[in-house]
Amino acid sequence: MNTHNIINFLREKGLKVTSQRLAICSFILSRKDHPTAEQIFQELRDEYPTISLGTIYKTLHLLKDLRLIQELGFNNGSIRYDPDMELHVNMICSKCGKIYDYKTKNVKNLWDAILSELNVKPVGQRIDVYYECDDCKNINST
Amino acid sequence: MNTHNIINFLREKGLKVTSQRLAICSFILSRKDHPTAEQIFQELRDEYPTISLGTIYKTLHLLKDLRLIQELGFNNGSIRYDPDMELHVNMICSKCGKIYDYKTKNVKNLWDAILSELNVKPVGQRIDVYYECDDCKNINST
DNA sequence: TTACTATTTGATAATGGTTATTAATGAATC
DNA sequence: GATTCATTAATAACCATTATCAAATAGTAA
Ligand SMILES: [Mn+2]
Ligand SMILES: [Mn+2]
Ligand SMILES: [Zn+2]
Ligand SMILES: [Zn+2]
């Protein structure tokens, strides 16, 4: 979703297009690494020195309500934001916390099979695989 | 895991068997509803009026380190505790938050297929399905 | 362009769940 | 029963998130 699309989307919803809002939306909608609110705040401060953490949170909640992003709560209490709303597997390093998304036709087929067995119509899902990433593996083996 | 097993397990690990510890372990290891620390605290206060929330947390962390329970962080910031360490699907009502575990041979087969495609050796996983439970469905339809 | 208005922002305070601290307690051992 | 050291309970500290509200501003219309 590019800047133009975001502007149109906000306007359609009757929301004002502020520079902060645009920056936060562009940022999170393009990121693949599931950042926290604090991380977004820190990265945007360079370009928007007066931006407030409260605005980050408000915008993230807005995007969540508009179903453009999802929140992922973790067991250390942190909440990370994921702009991929489609079915996918979050590959999470149990050591460093890095995440990447994994999505193939096979995952979808297998997931549909589980759902038909469960016999429910889900309104959402979350699939995490915790593993040790290559970087962390290499550190351990040195 | 019954009381006797828990006592032996704690002794094997060189941990003292206190009445509080035993109560907390028995409670969480037998519950299927993924309670929060606060819920455990409230339910144990009847029988143990002086029990402290700090002790609840310490014991839960202990059980987590001993790999007898897992923490599940949610996107409202709450953390719930699950004594089922085997592969299973958490069926979570998106309205009322109730959870039950779903586990079948088929789920395992399907998951193994996904893992072999991913080509990683996971150290853990989490599978959530969000849906509307029967109770919440009925409330809406009245 | 200017004036108007409702929304949004930023600064700050408040909230609430989790963790840290520490003196008192009590389980395990002899 | 005495000793020892892990554990507990009470309390304070911490910190991420939310609430508050006056100031700023986007959108709209004169
Ligand atoms: Mn993801
Ligand atoms: Mn479960
Ligand atoms: Zn890693
Ligand atoms: Zn429900």
mmCIF file of C-alpha atoms (C1' of nucleotides) and ligand atoms in Angstrom:
data_model
loop_
_atom_site.group_PDB
_atom_site.id
_atom_site.type_symbol
_atom_site.label_atom_id
_atom_site.label_comp_id
_atom_site.label_asym_id
_atom_site.label_seq_id
_atom_site.Cartn_x
_atom_site.Cartn_y
_atom_site.Cartn_z
ATOM 1 C CA MET A 1 0.000 0.000 0.000
ATOM 2 C CA ASN A 2 1.714 3.167 -1.191
ATOM 3 C CA THR A 3 1.349 6.726 0.096
ATOM 4 C CA HIS A 4 -1.356 7.553 -2.420
ATOM 5 C CA ASN A 5 -3.421 4.516 -1.429
ATOM 6 C CA ILE A 6 -3.082 5.312 2.251
ATOM 7 C CA ILE A 7 -4.234 8.909 1.709
ATOM 8 C CA ASN A 8 -7.269 7.740 -0.227
ATOM 9 C CA PHE A 9 -8.055 5.079 2.334
ATOM 10 C CA LEU A 10 -7.953 7.560 5.216
ATOM 11 C CA ARG A 11 -10.071 10.071 3.288
ATOM 12 C CA GLU A 12 -12.661 7.397 2.482
ATOM 13 C CA LYS A 13 -12.972 6.708 6.186
ATOM 14 C CA GLY A 14 -13.434 10.422 6.897
ATOM 15 C CA LEU A 15 -10.107 10.646 8.697
ATOM 16 C CA LYS A 16 -7.814 13.625 8.459
ATOM 17 C CA VAL A 17 -4.527 13.068 6.667
ATOM 18 C CA THR A 18 -1.880 14.496 8.968
ATOM 19 C CA SER A 19 1.818 14.190 8.345
ATOM 20 C CA GLN A 20 2.229 12.127 11.508
ATOM 21 C CA ARG A 21 -0.583 9.770 10.616
ATOM 22 C CA LEU A 22 0.743 9.317 7.118
ATOM 23 C CA ALA A 23 4.250 8.637 8.382
ATOM 24 C CA ILE A 24 3.110 6.067 10.935
ATOM 25 C CA CYS A 25 0.827 4.299 8.460
ATOM 26 C CA SER A 26 3.481 4.214 5.751
ATOM 27 C CA PHE A 27 6.010 2.928 8.219
ATOM 28 C CA ILE A 28 4.080 0.047 9.744
ATOM 29 C CA LEU A 29 2.338 -1.004 6.533
ATOM 30 C CA SER A 30 5.675 -1.495 4.808
ATOM 31 C CA ARG A 31 7.554 -3.219 7.612
ATOM 32 C CA LYS A 32 7.983 -6.964 7.662
ATOM 33 C CA ASP A 33 9.726 -7.237 11.032
ATOM 34 C CA HIS A 34 6.737 -6.788 13.373
ATOM 35 C CA PRO A 35 8.034 -3.758 15.305
ATOM 36 C CA THR A 36 6.816 -2.549 18.691
ATOM 37 C CA ALA A 37 5.238 0.870 19.260
ATOM 38 C CA GLU A 38 8.449 2.022 20.890
ATOM 39 C CA GLN A 39 10.533 0.928 17.892
ATOM 40 C CA ILE A 40 8.251 2.825 15.515
ATOM 41 C CA PHE A 41 8.510 5.855 17.785
ATOM 42 C CA GLN A 42 12.308 5.776 17.832
ATOM 43 C CA GLU A 43 12.639 5.324 14.081
ATOM 44 C CA LEU A 44 10.235 8.153 13.240
ATOM 45 C CA ARG A 45 11.788 10.654 15.646
ATOM 46 C CA ASP A 46 14.569 11.445 13.178
ATOM 47 C CA GLU A 47 12.151 12.782 10.576
ATOM 48 C CA TYR A 48 9.430 13.945 13.006
ATOM 49 C CA PRO A 49 11.229 15.201 16.119
ATOM 50 C CA THR A 50 8.050 16.293 17.915
ATOM 51 C CA ILE A 51 6.088 13.101 17.302
ATOM 52 C CA SER A 52 4.594 11.597 20.442
ATOM 53 C CA LEU A 53 4.337 8.011 21.582
ATOM 54 C CA GLY A 54 0.653 8.601 22.256
ATOM 55 C CA THR A 55 0.117 9.371 18.584
ATOM 56 C CA ILE A 56 1.896 6.150 17.632
ATOM 57 C CA TYR A 57 -0.439 4.129 19.824
ATOM 58 C CA LYS A 58 -3.543 5.955 18.649
ATOM 59 C CA THR A 59 -2.656 5.415 15.003
ATOM 60 C CA LEU A 60 -1.833 1.749 15.534
ATOM 61 C CA HIS A 61 -5.198 1.197 17.222
ATOM 62 C CA LEU A 62 -6.838 2.990 14.345
ATOM 63 C CA LEU A 63 -5.178 0.704 11.821
ATOM 64 C CA LYS A 64 -6.149 -2.305 13.883
ATOM 65 C CA ASP A 65 -9.800 -1.230 13.968
ATOM 66 C CA LEU A 66 -9.650 -0.680 10.209
ATOM 67 C CA ARG A 67 -8.276 -4.232 9.894
ATOM 68 C CA LEU A 68 -5.066 -3.165 8.167
ATOM 69 C CA ILE A 69 -2.744 -4.512 10.843
ATOM 70 C CA GLN A 70 -2.882 -7.031 13.665
ATOM 71 C CA GLU A 71 -1.484 -6.946 17.171
ATOM 72 C CA LEU A 72 0.640 -9.851 18.371
ATOM 73 C CA GLY A 73 1.040 -10.167 22.138
ATOM 74 C CA PHE A 74 4.094 -12.020 23.356
ATOM 75 C CA ASN A 75 4.803 -13.770 26.620
ATOM 76 C CA ASN A 76 7.278 -11.155 27.796
ATOM 77 C CA GLY A 77 4.379 -8.697 27.699
ATOM 78 C CA SER A 78 5.492 -6.931 24.526
ATOM 79 C CA ILE A 79 3.082 -6.200 21.697
ATOM 80 C CA ARG A 80 4.289 -6.187 18.112
ATOM 81 C CA TYR A 81 2.460 -5.042 15.015
ATOM 82 C CA ASP A 82 2.052 -7.065 11.835
ATOM 83 C CA PRO A 83 0.712 -5.553 8.589
ATOM 84 C CA ASP A 84 0.134 -8.972 7.014
ATOM 85 C CA MET A 85 -3.509 -9.837 7.634
ATOM 86 C CA GLU A 86 -3.488 -12.959 5.487
ATOM 87 C CA LEU A 87 -2.884 -16.483 6.712
ATOM 88 C CA HIS A 88 0.799 -17.010 7.356
ATOM 89 C CA VAL A 89 3.282 -18.500 9.767
ATOM 90 C CA ASN A 90 5.329 -16.222 12.016
ATOM 91 C CA MET A 91 8.820 -17.655 12.195
ATOM 92 C CA ILE A 92 10.169 -16.378 15.505
ATOM 93 C CA CYS A 93 13.711 -16.823 16.786
ATOM 94 C CA SER A 94 13.467 -17.890 20.419
ATOM 95 C CA LYS A 95 16.860 -16.330 21.124
ATOM 96 C CA CYS A 96 16.902 -12.890 19.469
ATOM 97 C CA GLY A 97 13.179 -12.445 18.772
ATOM 98 C CA LYS A 98 13.556 -11.786 15.054
ATOM 99 C CA ILE A 99 10.415 -12.605 13.064
ATOM 100 C CA TYR A 100 9.794 -13.301 9.429
ATOM 101 C CA ASP A 101 6.581 -14.305 7.742
ATOM 102 C CA TYR A 102 6.234 -17.575 5.904
ATOM 103 C CA LYS A 103 3.434 -18.062 3.423
ATOM 104 C CA THR A 104 2.893 -20.762 0.833
ATOM 105 C CA LYS A 105 0.022 -22.505 -0.855
ATOM 106 C CA ASN A 106 0.820 -25.567 1.234
ATOM 107 C CA VAL A 107 0.311 -23.741 4.506
ATOM 108 C CA LYS A 108 -3.063 -22.606 3.265
ATOM 109 C CA ASN A 109 -4.094 -26.101 2.155
ATOM 110 C CA LEU A 110 -3.018 -27.635 5.419
ATOM 111 C CA TRP A 111 -4.732 -24.927 7.396
ATOM 112 C CA ASP A 112 -7.996 -25.382 5.510
ATOM 113 C CA ALA A 113 -7.840 -29.086 6.366
ATOM 114 C CA ILE A 114 -7.455 -28.315 10.068
ATOM 115 C CA LEU A 115 -10.330 -25.851 9.915
ATOM 116 C CA SER A 116 -12.701 -28.264 8.229
ATOM 117 C CA GLU A 117 -11.847 -30.790 10.922
ATOM 118 C CA LEU A 118 -12.513 -28.176 13.607
ATOM 119 C CA ASN A 119 -15.775 -27.286 11.901
ATOM 120 C CA VAL A 120 -15.688 -23.593 12.794
ATOM 121 C CA LYS A 121 -15.614 -20.387 10.791
ATOM 122 C CA PRO A 122 -12.617 -18.500 12.221
ATOM 123 C CA VAL A 123 -12.497 -14.715 12.455
ATOM 124 C CA GLY A 124 -8.720 -14.789 12.643
ATOM 125 C CA GLN A 125 -5.763 -16.955 13.464
ATOM 126 C CA ARG A 126 -2.197 -16.870 14.645
ATOM 127 C CA ILE A 127 0.472 -19.415 13.871
ATOM 128 C CA ASP A 128 3.894 -19.091 15.454
ATOM 129 C CA VAL A 129 6.910 -21.345 15.033
ATOM 130 C CA TYR A 130 9.682 -20.756 17.555
ATOM 131 C CA TYR A 131 13.114 -21.809 16.403
ATOM 132 C CA GLU A 132 16.739 -20.769 16.532
ATOM 133 C CA CYS A 133 17.659 -18.519 13.615
ATOM 134 C CA ASP A 134 20.889 -18.935 11.645
ATOM 135 C CA ASP A 135 22.523 -15.879 13.223
ATOM 136 C CA CYS A 136 21.921 -17.185 16.731
ATOM 137 C CA LYS A 137 22.994 -20.688 15.744
ATOM 138 C CA ASN A 138 26.315 -19.346 14.461
ATOM 139 C CA ILE A 139 26.949 -17.336 17.612
ATOM 140 C CA ASN A 140 26.430 -20.462 19.709
ATOM 141 C CA SER A 141 28.739 -22.625 17.592
ATOM 142 C CA THR A 142 31.734 -20.257 17.758
ATOM 143 C CA MET B 1 -0.055 -34.799 37.218
ATOM 144 C CA ASN B 2 -1.410 -35.522 40.685
ATOM 145 C CA THR B 3 -0.274 -34.143 44.031
ATOM 146 C CA HIS B 4 2.104 -37.032 44.620
ATOM 147 C CA ASN B 5 3.773 -36.562 41.257
ATOM 148 C CA ILE B 6 4.151 -32.846 41.801
ATOM 149 C CA ILE B 7 5.782 -33.381 45.200
ATOM 150 C CA ASN B 8 8.243 -35.852 43.736
ATOM 151 C CA PHE B 9 8.967 -33.604 40.794
ATOM 152 C CA LEU B 10 9.739 -30.635 43.052
ATOM 153 C CA ARG B 11 11.914 -32.765 45.346
ATOM 154 C CA GLU B 12 13.862 -34.107 42.373
ATOM 155 C CA LYS B 13 14.648 -30.553 41.368
ATOM 156 C CA GLY B 14 15.808 -29.757 44.903
ATOM 157 C CA LEU B 15 12.899 -27.404 45.494
ATOM 158 C CA LYS B 16 11.097 -27.125 48.804
ATOM 159 C CA VAL B 17 7.530 -28.343 48.870
ATOM 160 C CA THR B 18 5.550 -25.571 50.506
ATOM 161 C CA SER B 19 1.789 -25.541 50.822
ATOM 162 C CA GLN B 20 1.561 -22.459 48.598
ATOM 163 C CA ARG B 21 3.778 -23.955 45.916
ATOM 164 C CA LEU B 22 1.867 -27.189 45.951
ATOM 165 C CA ALA B 23 -1.460 -25.390 45.725
ATOM 166 C CA ILE B 24 -0.364 -23.199 42.819
ATOM 167 C CA CYS B 25 1.176 -26.112 40.923
ATOM 168 C CA SER B 26 -1.866 -28.331 41.454
ATOM 169 C CA PHE B 27 -4.139 -25.540 40.376
ATOM 170 C CA ILE B 28 -2.465 -24.519 37.127
ATOM 171 C CA LEU B 29 -1.462 -28.024 36.067
ATOM 172 C CA SER B 30 -5.068 -29.204 36.242
ATOM 173 C CA ARG B 31 -6.745 -26.195 34.616
ATOM 174 C CA LYS B 32 -7.747 -26.274 30.980
ATOM 175 C CA ASP B 33 -8.970 -22.678 30.712
ATOM 176 C CA HIS B 34 -5.620 -20.863 30.521
ATOM 177 C CA PRO B 35 -6.073 -18.591 33.544
ATOM 178 C CA THR B 36 -4.143 -15.389 34.280
ATOM 179 C CA ALA B 37 -1.942 -14.921 37.362
ATOM 180 C CA GLU B 38 -4.629 -12.700 38.854
ATOM 181 C CA GLN B 39 -7.318 -15.367 38.365
ATOM 182 C CA ILE B 40 -5.165 -17.987 40.049
ATOM 183 C CA PHE B 41 -4.552 -15.554 42.905
ATOM 184 C CA GLN B 42 -8.270 -14.862 43.391
ATOM 185 C CA GLU B 43 -9.265 -18.522 43.294
ATOM 186 C CA LEU B 44 -6.595 -19.625 45.787
ATOM 187 C CA ARG B 45 -7.322 -16.853 48.299
ATOM 188 C CA ASP B 46 -10.289 -18.781 49.709
ATOM 189 C CA GLU B 47 -8.134 -21.665 50.825
ATOM 190 C CA TYR B 48 -4.902 -19.679 51.358
ATOM 191 C CA PRO B 49 -5.943 -16.227 52.654
ATOM 192 C CA THR B 50 -2.382 -14.949 53.080
ATOM 193 C CA ILE B 51 -1.077 -16.045 49.685
ATOM 194 C CA SER B 52 0.624 -13.292 47.731
ATOM 195 C CA LEU B 53 0.481 -12.401 44.060
ATOM 196 C CA GLY B 54 4.262 -12.359 44.015
ATOM 197 C CA THR B 55 4.317 -16.013 44.991
ATOM 198 C CA ILE B 56 1.894 -16.803 42.171
ATOM 199 C CA TYR B 57 4.207 -15.145 39.649
ATOM 200 C CA LYS B 58 7.334 -16.757 41.054
ATOM 201 C CA THR B 59 5.792 -20.210 40.960
ATOM 202 C CA LEU B 60 4.483 -19.717 37.426
ATOM 203 C CA HIS B 61 7.933 -18.651 36.245
ATOM 204 C CA LEU B 62 9.363 -21.676 37.989
ATOM 205 C CA LEU B 63 6.970 -24.000 36.179
ATOM 206 C CA LYS B 64 7.755 -22.277 32.913
ATOM 207 C CA ASP B 65 11.504 -22.757 33.418
ATOM 208 C CA LEU B 66 10.862 -26.407 34.271
ATOM 209 C CA ARG B 67 8.902 -26.659 30.997
ATOM 210 C CA LEU B 68 5.681 -27.771 32.676
ATOM 211 C CA ILE B 69 3.605 -24.810 31.498
ATOM 212 C CA GLN B 70 3.781 -22.193 28.772
ATOM 213 C CA GLU B 71 2.957 -18.502 28.790
ATOM 214 C CA LEU B 72 0.612 -17.107 26.171
ATOM 215 C CA GLY B 73 0.727 -13.346 25.642
ATOM 216 C CA PHE B 74 -2.365 -11.725 24.165
ATOM 217 C CA ASN B 75 -2.811 -8.481 22.314
ATOM 218 C CA ASN B 76 -4.630 -6.800 25.190
ATOM 219 C CA GLY B 77 -1.408 -7.259 27.150
ATOM 220 C CA SER B 78 -2.700 -10.108 29.321
ATOM 221 C CA ILE B 79 -0.659 -13.237 29.884
ATOM 222 C CA ARG B 80 -2.400 -16.584 30.364
ATOM 223 C CA TYR B 81 -0.874 -19.871 31.438
ATOM 224 C CA ASP B 82 -1.314 -23.186 29.653
ATOM 225 C CA PRO B 83 -0.282 -26.523 31.198
ATOM 226 C CA ASP B 84 -0.535 -28.352 27.876
ATOM 227 C CA MET B 85 2.965 -28.407 26.404
ATOM 228 C CA GLU B 86 2.115 -30.699 23.513
ATOM 229 C CA LEU B 87 1.158 -29.571 20.044
ATOM 230 C CA HIS B 88 -2.409 -28.347 20.056
ATOM 231 C CA VAL B 89 -4.692 -25.634 18.760
ATOM 232 C CA ASN B 90 -5.956 -22.950 21.136
ATOM 233 C CA MET B 91 -9.581 -22.291 20.249
ATOM 234 C CA ILE B 92 -10.166 -18.733 21.444
ATOM 235 C CA CYS B 93 -13.489 -16.925 21.451
ATOM 236 C CA SER B 94 -12.876 -13.453 20.044
ATOM 237 C CA LYS B 95 -15.823 -12.111 22.050
ATOM 238 C CA CYS B 96 -15.547 -13.518 25.582
ATOM 239 C CA GLY B 97 -11.958 -14.804 25.483
ATOM 240 C CA LYS B 98 -12.776 -18.361 26.534
ATOM 241 C CA ILE B 99 -10.168 -20.871 25.395
ATOM 242 C CA TYR B 100 -10.221 -24.605 24.929
ATOM 243 C CA ASP B 101 -7.537 -26.862 23.557
ATOM 244 C CA TYR B 102 -8.013 -28.895 20.444
ATOM 245 C CA LYS B 103 -5.718 -31.822 19.736
ATOM 246 C CA THR B 104 -6.046 -34.636 17.235
ATOM 247 C CA LYS B 105 -3.795 -36.940 15.288
ATOM 248 C CA ASN B 106 -4.749 -35.013 12.173
ATOM 249 C CA VAL B 107 -3.564 -31.731 13.626
ATOM 250 C CA LYS B 108 -0.228 -33.369 14.324
ATOM 251 C CA ASN B 109 0.045 -34.831 10.829
ATOM 252 C CA LEU B 110 -0.798 -31.516 9.224
ATOM 253 C CA TRP B 111 1.650 -29.668 11.434
ATOM 254 C CA ASP B 112 4.451 -32.103 10.648
ATOM 255 C CA ALA B 113 3.827 -31.458 6.980
ATOM 256 C CA ILE B 114 4.144 -27.702 7.471
ATOM 257 C CA LEU B 115 7.338 -28.152 9.477
ATOM 258 C CA SER B 116 8.992 -30.374 6.911
ATOM 259 C CA GLU B 117 8.218 -27.721 4.310
ATOM 260 C CA LEU B 118 9.669 -25.022 6.562
ATOM 261 C CA ASN B 119 12.747 -27.186 7.084
ATOM 262 C CA VAL B 120 13.399 -26.074 10.659
ATOM 263 C CA LYS B 121 13.558 -27.845 13.987
ATOM 264 C CA PRO B 122 11.157 -25.850 16.162
ATOM 265 C CA VAL B 123 11.703 -25.360 19.880
ATOM 266 C CA GLY B 124 8.037 -24.585 20.334
ATOM 267 C CA GLN B 125 4.934 -23.372 18.591
ATOM 268 C CA ARG B 126 1.662 -21.623 19.115
ATOM 269 C CA ILE B 127 -1.489 -22.103 17.089
ATOM 270 C CA ASP B 128 -4.518 -19.950 17.816
ATOM 271 C CA VAL B 129 -7.885 -20.024 16.083
ATOM 272 C CA TYR B 130 -10.115 -17.051 16.879
ATOM 273 C CA TYR B 131 -13.822 -17.705 16.476
ATOM 274 C CA GLU B 132 -17.151 -16.918 18.066
ATOM 275 C CA CYS B 133 -18.117 -19.506 20.673
ATOM 276 C CA ASP B 134 -21.623 -20.949 20.941
ATOM 277 C CA ASP B 135 -22.482 -18.928 24.049
ATOM 278 C CA CYS B 136 -21.555 -15.650 22.366
ATOM 279 C CA LYS B 137 -23.333 -16.693 19.163
ATOM 280 C CA ASN B 138 -26.558 -17.303 21.106
ATOM 281 C CA ILE B 139 -26.364 -13.966 22.911
ATOM 282 C CA ASN B 140 -26.054 -12.175 19.571
ATOM 283 C CA SER B 141 -28.960 -14.036 17.979
ATOM 284 C CA THR B 142 -31.495 -13.234 20.717
ATOM 285 C "C1'" DT C 1 -7.564 33.964 1.289
ATOM 286 C "C1'" DT C 2 -9.538 33.963 5.560
ATOM 287 C "C1'" DA C 3 -12.458 32.331 9.119
ATOM 288 C "C1'" DC C 4 -14.557 28.449 11.389
ATOM 289 C "C1'" DT C 5 -14.896 23.963 13.503
ATOM 290 C "C1'" DA C 6 -14.132 19.436 14.697
ATOM 291 C "C1'" DT C 7 -10.344 16.382 14.723
ATOM 292 C "C1'" DT C 8 -5.821 15.389 15.927
ATOM 293 C "C1'" DT C 9 -1.616 16.099 18.303
ATOM 294 C "C1'" DG C 10 1.822 16.392 22.102
ATOM 295 C "C1'" DA C 11 2.789 16.890 26.871
ATOM 296 C "C1'" DT C 12 1.696 15.066 30.981
ATOM 297 C "C1'" DA C 13 -0.523 12.353 34.417
ATOM 298 C "C1'" DA C 14 -2.719 8.135 35.629
ATOM 299 C "C1'" DT C 15 -3.243 3.236 35.320
ATOM 300 C "C1'" DG C 16 -2.318 -1.512 36.012
ATOM 301 C "C1'" DG C 17 0.190 -5.702 35.481
ATOM 302 C "C1'" DT C 18 4.720 -7.458 36.491
ATOM 303 C "C1'" DT C 19 9.133 -7.442 38.878
ATOM 304 C "C1'" DA C 20 12.425 -6.228 42.687
ATOM 305 C "C1'" DT C 21 13.402 -5.834 47.528
ATOM 306 C "C1'" DT C 22 13.794 -7.515 52.095
ATOM 307 C "C1'" DA C 23 12.623 -9.026 56.718
ATOM 308 C "C1'" DA C 24 10.083 -12.860 58.544
ATOM 309 C "C1'" DT C 25 8.782 -17.592 57.974
ATOM 310 C "C1'" DG C 26 9.209 -22.410 57.610
ATOM 311 C "C1'" DA C 27 10.865 -26.929 55.096
ATOM 312 C "C1'" DA C 28 14.634 -29.964 55.129
ATOM 313 C "C1'" DT C 29 18.502 -31.989 57.407
ATOM 314 C "C1'" DC C 30 20.996 -33.649 61.174
ATOM 315 C "C1'" DG D 1 15.030 -29.429 68.921
ATOM 316 C "C1'" DA D 2 18.461 -26.533 66.636
ATOM 317 C "C1'" DT D 3 20.377 -24.876 62.307
ATOM 318 C "C1'" DT D 4 20.301 -23.333 57.751
ATOM 319 C "C1'" DC D 5 18.869 -21.494 53.764
ATOM 320 C "C1'" DA D 6 15.079 -21.345 50.374
ATOM 321 C "C1'" DT D 7 10.660 -19.356 50.287
ATOM 322 C "C1'" DT D 8 7.043 -16.265 51.421
ATOM 323 C "C1'" DA D 9 4.369 -11.903 52.081
ATOM 324 C "C1'" DA D 10 4.254 -7.137 52.070
ATOM 325 C "C1'" DT D 11 5.666 -3.321 49.885
ATOM 326 C "C1'" DA D 12 7.808 -0.412 46.653
ATOM 327 C "C1'" DA D 13 9.513 0.204 42.068
ATOM 328 C "C1'" DC D 14 9.085 -0.331 37.294
ATOM 329 C "C1'" DC D 15 7.415 0.462 32.757
ATOM 330 C "C1'" DA D 16 4.350 -0.129 28.821
ATOM 331 C "C1'" DT D 17 -0.024 1.512 27.754
ATOM 332 C "C1'" DT D 18 -3.988 4.536 28.288
ATOM 333 C "C1'" DA D 19 -6.404 8.846 29.624
ATOM 334 C "C1'" DT D 20 -6.620 13.760 29.825
ATOM 335 C "C1'" DC D 21 -6.803 18.204 27.855
ATOM 336 C "C1'" DA D 22 -5.099 22.539 25.958
ATOM 337 C "C1'" DA D 23 -2.908 23.812 21.629
ATOM 338 C "C1'" DA D 24 -2.363 22.968 16.816
ATOM 339 C "C1'" DT D 25 -4.146 21.945 12.360
ATOM 340 C "C1'" DA D 26 -6.771 19.661 8.284
ATOM 341 C "C1'" DG D 27 -10.787 20.244 5.952
ATOM 342 C "C1'" DT D 28 -14.515 23.094 4.589
ATOM 343 C "C1'" DA D 29 -17.048 26.984 3.431
ATOM 344 C "C1'" DA D 30 -17.515 31.916 3.215
HETATM 345 MN MN MN E 1 3.526 -12.055 10.692
HETATM 346 MN MN MN E 2 -3.734 -24.311 25.072
HETATM 347 ZN ZN ZN E 3 18.016 -15.269 16.412
HETATM 348 ZN ZN ZN E 4 -17.481 -16.499 23.666
#
